[in-house]
Amino acid sequence: MMELQITWWVLIGVLLLGYALLDGFDLGVGALYLLTKDPEERKRLIYSIGPYWDSNQVWLLTGGGAIFAAFPMVYATVFSGFYLALMLVLFALIFRAVSLEYQHQLDSPGWRKWWDLGFGIGSLLPSILYGVAVGNILRGIPLDAKGGYLGDFLSLLNPYSLVMGLVSLCLFAMHGGAFIISQSDGALQQKARRWARAAWLALIPLFLIGTAWSYLGTPRLFGNYLSVPLIWVLPLIALIGLAYFPVALKGGRAYAPLSASALTIFGLLSTLAASLFPYIVPASNNLANSLTVFTASSSERTLMIMLILALIGLPIVLTYTAYIYRTFIRRGRSVSTGNHFSVKS
Amino acid sequence: MDVVLLSRIQFAVTAGFHFIFPPLTIGLSWLIVLMQTRYLQTGEELYQRMTRFWLKIFAITFVVGVATGITMEFQFGTNWSEYSRFVGDIFGGPLAAEALFAFFLESAFMGILIWGADRVSKKVYWFSSLMVAVGSTLSALWIIIANSWQQTPAGYHIVNGRAELVDVKAALLNASTVPRYLHTVDGALVTGAFFVMGISAWYLLRRREVVFAKKSMKYALTLALVASLAQIPIGHMHAVQVAQTQPEKLAAIEGHFETEKGASLLLFGIPDEKAGVTHFKIGIPKALSLLATDDLNGEVKGLNAFPKEERPPVFLPFLTFHMMVGLGTFFILFSLWGIWLMRKGTLQDSPLFLKLALWSIPLPLIANEVGWIAAEVGRQPWIVYKLLLTVDGISYTVPAWQILASIILFVLVYSLLFVVWFYLLRKKLAAGPEAFATAAGANKTGTGVGV
């Protein structure tokens, strides 16, 4: 049973990491979208993520469904506890999806202006709020004995969690910038380099502040690193990614920055997960009320059946996802051709 | 205000709005597969234009379904956390499976359909349209499995106040899964067929794109007839299952208060819940017994046979169920009429039929909604039939004002989405299939056909 619970904890980590890596770049592109007013450039940005944003987003839905199935207590506590924050994320994602598809449907500047705004803000807001949510989980939230959230909406917006929100925004912006670099050329690519660099520059101090604050505010997060020194490799990976990013930006290689930002995201997320284990949602008022990998899971049978389903389903998904990326991603191509019949008609 | 009521309103608003779109796209997706298949077989340009045009309409509609679907997946946790704790062991599985086996499929291949016309071979393009249709139909399967388990739970036992999975097969294939799935997907096919039929009729009325519209009409009309006729045995199968497994619901949708043998099937009536009788009954003698028990004199339990606190409300299920049945009958008759006109070759000269076809576009959508209302209200007061009361399923940590605020936002945002969707749809229809006139339509640039 314990092996199964840990397996599911890892699997959900994989799903959320998949979301951060894949939707991370298109959320980042969406946030950076607000920085250019040039219609041609905006069009190229939309085209660069057009074929994938929808399936990228499904990683979130799969992660959500998997949490519901494998750790229903976590799903119930977090989703009801973060009610208003989640509603904001929802509305942002709704506007974002519709903006992406509707933005290019009519050839009118007024029409486009509104959907552009919907796309930009719809990308910006979740990028920040995910970080805020993570910050609150790291710090712990007040829970009753049944796992019900005892705090209110405003206490979620504490300074520590807001810093984490900015960290995640910078991280996604950096990742999105790196993606644009890999998919564009000329002036747009130069711009993307500047954006990615700015995001990296902002990320470094925020990252340091966040780490120090975590150490001072929540020493519990560092316990695992003392008992299992091997996991130091995770923050190390994050640091390597962060250090390599500016180097990668200088070289002419298209995919180097993207690899560096992906490495950073992987390192940071797994560092957080390793810090929290075995807690999934620590209770700040009384640690005994926390939801852990071992207390919040579904039954053994459900975990087992779900595991079989996941082992069948995930390889299939990865196969056709890889196929579709290969079909569309040619350096520069997917942004420069722009032969998309739904745009032209 | 009452958190239970507010959460129910929120669920009704968000699910009811979401449910406009998936049936439409499921039905449309199969018509598009059909057109694509013909294109692959014949290479005729007409079929390519048909695909492209209907795909365009499909894409505009699909995204609203996608966007509002995210709400549905979050909502069990946000508004029904006690319910989620109770059923997570069983209910979460189908939701995760839906994402893994259906959402990924449809959204990934949707990327190819919209953006890949000039990137992939004809065969891959055809395959992608098939995968989108398969994906959206599978997605319905998982959702129906989850919902059916709430209606007729099976394959579980209760441990520490939670439902735990015992028998996967029994839980997945619970008593109502198959009839409800067939009923719902068939309803989606009717919806897509009437949609294409109505729009084709609009072009025929204006004598625009006659060849295109006649061909689309032919496909849609054929599907409309087959699918609406199929509802007769499927609907019957579903009714028998409800009679056997949820007798209160059957009694409510039929306005049937007194247990009797040889019960009649009501065509009209005004149920009076307080008095426990239905007034002004007009019915077919013994027909309800025959339908529910396969015996003219079979006994059908009435609502009065159940404890008051376990009875569903009557008026709403009764009204919505009868609306659904009436609409279903109309779909059959109307499709028969259309097929008859088409065989005679006078379909495009029958403005009455064409106008009615146009105005019938929303009717299957209404039938879907009222059928769903009958099914969901008919199982009250239970959120999980006989296991958990709706009042016990809410998120007790969320204050009422937050739910109220989110309802107001949902209503505003969804209304806006609907208006925009409808506006865009009209624009695309007005621009018409001419916009896809050339064989290499995908490569046509700078035509200025903005609408």
PDB file of N, CA, C and O in Angstrom, chain B residues 11-39:
ATOM      1  N   PHE B  11     -24.109  24.809  -9.791  1.00  0.00           N
ATOM      2  CA  PHE B  11     -23.870  23.608 -10.597  1.00  0.00           C
ATOM      3  C   PHE B  11     -24.823  23.579 -11.790  1.00  0.00           C
ATOM      4  O   PHE B  11     -24.428  23.273 -12.923  1.00  0.00           O
ATOM      5  N   ALA B  12     -26.086  23.929 -11.538  1.00  0.00           N
ATOM      6  CA  ALA B  12     -27.070  23.906 -12.618  1.00  0.00           C
ATOM      7  C   ALA B  12     -26.679  24.893 -13.725  1.00  0.00           C
ATOM      8  O   ALA B  12     -26.747  24.567 -14.911  1.00  0.00           O
ATOM      9  N   VAL B  13     -26.240  26.088 -13.327  1.00  0.00           N
ATOM     10  CA  VAL B  13     -25.872  27.094 -14.325  1.00  0.00           C
ATOM     11  C   VAL B  13     -24.659  26.646 -15.138  1.00  0.00           C
ATOM     12  O   VAL B  13     -24.674  26.656 -16.372  1.00  0.00           O
ATOM     13  N   THR B  14     -23.608  26.199 -14.434  1.00  0.00           N
ATOM     14  CA  THR B  14     -22.376  25.877 -15.161  1.00  0.00           C
ATOM     15  C   THR B  14     -22.515  24.590 -15.973  1.00  0.00           C
ATOM     16  O   THR B  14     -22.050  24.524 -17.108  1.00  0.00           O
ATOM     17  N   ALA B  15     -23.197  23.590 -15.413  1.00  0.00           N
ATOM     18  CA  ALA B  15     -23.349  22.337 -16.164  1.00  0.00           C
ATOM     19  C   ALA B  15     -24.349  22.533 -17.301  1.00  0.00           C
ATOM     20  O   ALA B  15     -24.135  22.052 -18.413  1.00  0.00           O
ATOM     21  N   GLY B  16     -25.436  23.254 -17.013  1.00  0.00           N
ATOM     22  CA  GLY B  16     -26.444  23.484 -18.044  1.00  0.00           C
ATOM     23  C   GLY B  16     -25.867  24.242 -19.228  1.00  0.00           C
ATOM     24  O   GLY B  16     -26.157  23.929 -20.383  1.00  0.00           O
ATOM     25  N   PHE B  17     -25.027  25.227 -18.957  1.00  0.00           N
ATOM     26  CA  PHE B  17     -24.422  25.982 -20.057  1.00  0.00           C
ATOM     27  C   PHE B  17     -23.409  25.124 -20.813  1.00  0.00           C
ATOM     28  O   PHE B  17     -23.405  25.081 -22.043  1.00  0.00           O
ATOM     29  N   HIS B  18     -22.584  24.432 -20.071  1.00  0.00           N
ATOM     30  CA  HIS B  18     -21.592  23.558 -20.699  1.00  0.00           C
ATOM     31  C   HIS B  18     -22.285  22.542 -21.617  1.00  0.00           C
ATOM     32  O   HIS B  18     -21.803  22.266 -22.718  1.00  0.00           O
ATOM     33  N   PHE B  19     -23.415  22.034 -21.169  1.00  0.00           N
ATOM     34  CA  PHE B  19     -24.099  20.954 -21.872  1.00  0.00           C
ATOM     35  C   PHE B  19     -24.746  21.403 -23.192  1.00  0.00           C
ATOM     36  O   PHE B  19     -25.263  20.592 -23.935  1.00  0.00           O
ATOM     37  N   ILE B  20     -24.712  22.708 -23.487  1.00  0.00           N
ATOM     38  CA  ILE B  20     -25.156  23.140 -24.814  1.00  0.00           C
ATOM     39  C   ILE B  20     -24.161  22.645 -25.858  1.00  0.00           C
ATOM     40  O   ILE B  20     -24.536  22.204 -26.935  1.00  0.00           O
ATOM     41  N   PHE B  21     -22.875  22.698 -25.510  1.00  0.00           N
ATOM     42  CA  PHE B  21     -21.837  22.580 -26.535  1.00  0.00           C
ATOM     43  C   PHE B  21     -21.350  21.171 -26.851  1.00  0.00           C
ATOM     44  O   PHE B  21     -21.252  20.822 -28.023  1.00  0.00           O
ATOM     45  N   PRO B  22     -21.008  20.339 -25.857  1.00  0.00           N
ATOM     46  CA  PRO B  22     -20.505  19.006 -26.219  1.00  0.00           C
ATOM     47  C   PRO B  22     -21.443  18.180 -27.109  1.00  0.00           C
ATOM     48  O   PRO B  22     -20.967  17.576 -28.075  1.00  0.00           O
ATOM     49  N   PRO B  23     -22.761  18.147 -26.851  1.00  0.00           N
ATOM     50  CA  PRO B  23     -23.591  17.346 -27.749  1.00  0.00           C
ATOM     51  C   PRO B  23     -23.506  17.850 -29.190  1.00  0.00           C
ATOM     52  O   PRO B  23     -23.449  17.059 -30.133  1.00  0.00           O
ATOM     53  N   LEU B  24     -23.471  19.171 -29.320  1.00  0.00           N
ATOM     54  CA  LEU B  24     -23.363  19.757 -30.649  1.00  0.00           C
ATOM     55  C   LEU B  24     -22.067  19.331 -31.334  1.00  0.00           C
ATOM     56  O   LEU B  24     -22.056  18.926 -32.501  1.00  0.00           O
ATOM     57  N   THR B  25     -20.963  19.389 -30.605  1.00  0.00           N
ATOM     58  CA  THR B  25     -19.683  19.054 -31.237  1.00  0.00           C
ATOM     59  C   THR B  25     -19.538  17.545 -31.452  1.00  0.00           C
ATOM     60  O   THR B  25     -18.917  17.131 -32.427  1.00  0.00           O
ATOM     61  N   ILE B  26     -20.119  16.749 -30.572  1.00  0.00           N
ATOM     62  CA  ILE B  26     -20.048  15.298 -30.798  1.00  0.00           C
ATOM     63  C   ILE B  26     -20.787  14.957 -32.089  1.00  0.00           C
ATOM     64  O   ILE B  26     -20.267  14.273 -32.977  1.00  0.00           O
ATOM     65  N   GLY B  27     -22.007  15.470 -32.230  1.00  0.00           N
ATOM     66  CA  GLY B  27     -22.780  15.205 -33.439  1.00  0.00           C
ATOM     67  C   GLY B  27     -22.067  15.723 -34.682  1.00  0.00           C
ATOM     68  O   GLY B  27     -21.923  15.015 -35.680  1.00  0.00           O
ATOM     69  N   LEU B  28     -21.601  16.965 -34.609  1.00  0.00           N
ATOM     70  CA  LEU B  28     -20.906  17.565 -35.749  1.00  0.00           C
ATOM     71  C   LEU B  28     -19.651  16.782 -36.109  1.00  0.00           C
ATOM     72  O   LEU B  28     -19.340  16.578 -37.280  1.00  0.00           O
ATOM     73  N   SER B  29     -18.920  16.330 -35.077  1.00  0.00           N
ATOM     74  CA  SER B  29     -17.640  15.679 -35.351  1.00  0.00           C
ATOM     75  C   SER B  29     -17.849  14.423 -36.198  1.00  0.00           C
ATOM     76  O   SER B  29     -17.057  14.143 -37.094  1.00  0.00           O
ATOM     77  N   TRP B  30     -18.938  13.691 -35.952  1.00  0.00           N
ATOM     78  CA  TRP B  30     -19.168  12.472 -36.744  1.00  0.00           C
ATOM     79  C   TRP B  30     -19.604  12.808 -38.162  1.00  0.00           C
ATOM     80  O   TRP B  30     -19.235  12.115 -39.117  1.00  0.00           O
ATOM     81  N   LEU B  31     -20.361  13.892 -38.329  1.00  0.00           N
ATOM     82  CA  LEU B  31     -20.709  14.312 -39.694  1.00  0.00           C
ATOM     83  C   LEU B  31     -19.456  14.726 -40.460  1.00  0.00           C
ATOM     84  O   LEU B  31     -19.313  14.448 -41.651  1.00  0.00           O
ATOM     85  N   ILE B  32     -18.534  15.377 -39.751  1.00  0.00           N
ATOM     86  CA  ILE B  32     -17.289  15.797 -40.403  1.00  0.00           C
ATOM     87  C   ILE B  32     -16.458  14.576 -40.798  1.00  0.00           C
ATOM     88  O   ILE B  32     -15.875  14.540 -41.886  1.00  0.00           O
ATOM     89  N   VAL B  33     -16.425  13.568 -39.932  1.00  0.00           N
ATOM     90  CA  VAL B  33     -15.703  12.342 -40.278  1.00  0.00           C
ATOM     91  C   VAL B  33     -16.287  11.737 -41.559  1.00  0.00           C
ATOM     92  O   VAL B  33     -15.559  11.328 -42.471  1.00  0.00           O
ATOM     93  N   LEU B  34     -17.605  11.745 -41.635  1.00  0.00           N
ATOM     94  CA  LEU B  34     -18.283  11.212 -42.814  1.00  0.00           C
ATOM     95  C   LEU B  34     -17.857  11.971 -44.071  1.00  0.00           C
ATOM     96  O   LEU B  34     -17.511  11.377 -45.101  1.00  0.00           O
ATOM     97  N   MET B  35     -17.862  13.291 -43.976  1.00  0.00           N
ATOM     98  CA  MET B  35     -17.491  14.116 -45.139  1.00  0.00           C
ATOM     99  C   MET B  35     -16.028  13.898 -45.514  1.00  0.00           C
ATOM    100  O   MET B  35     -15.677  13.790 -46.692  1.00  0.00           O
ATOM    101  N   GLN B  36     -15.182  13.821 -44.488  1.00  0.00           N
ATOM    102  CA  GLN B  36     -13.761  13.556 -44.727  1.00  0.00           C
ATOM    103  C   GLN B  36     -13.561  12.209 -45.414  1.00  0.00           C
ATOM    104  O   GLN B  36     -12.720  12.077 -46.293  1.00  0.00           O
ATOM    105  N   THR B  37     -14.323  11.225 -44.980  1.00  0.00           N
ATOM    106  CA  THR B  37     -14.188   9.895 -45.565  1.00  0.00           C
ATOM    107  C   THR B  37     -14.552   9.943 -47.050  1.00  0.00           C
ATOM    108  O   THR B  37     -13.846   9.388 -47.889  1.00  0.00           O
ATOM    109  N   ARG B  38     -15.639  10.645 -47.357  1.00  0.00           N
ATOM    110  CA  ARG B  38     -16.038  10.773 -48.758  1.00  0.00           C
ATOM    111  C   ARG B  38     -14.959  11.509 -49.547  1.00  0.00           C
ATOM    112  O   ARG B  38     -14.683  11.168 -50.703  1.00  0.00           O
ATOM    113  N   TYR B  39     -14.360  12.498 -48.946  1.00  0.00           N
ATOM    114  CA  TYR B  39     -13.305  13.241 -49.634  1.00  0.00           C
ATOM    115  C   TYR B  39     -12.112  12.339 -49.928  1.00  0.00           C
ATOM    116  O   TYR B  39     -11.545  12.351 -51.027  1.00  0.00           O
TER     117      TYR B  39
END
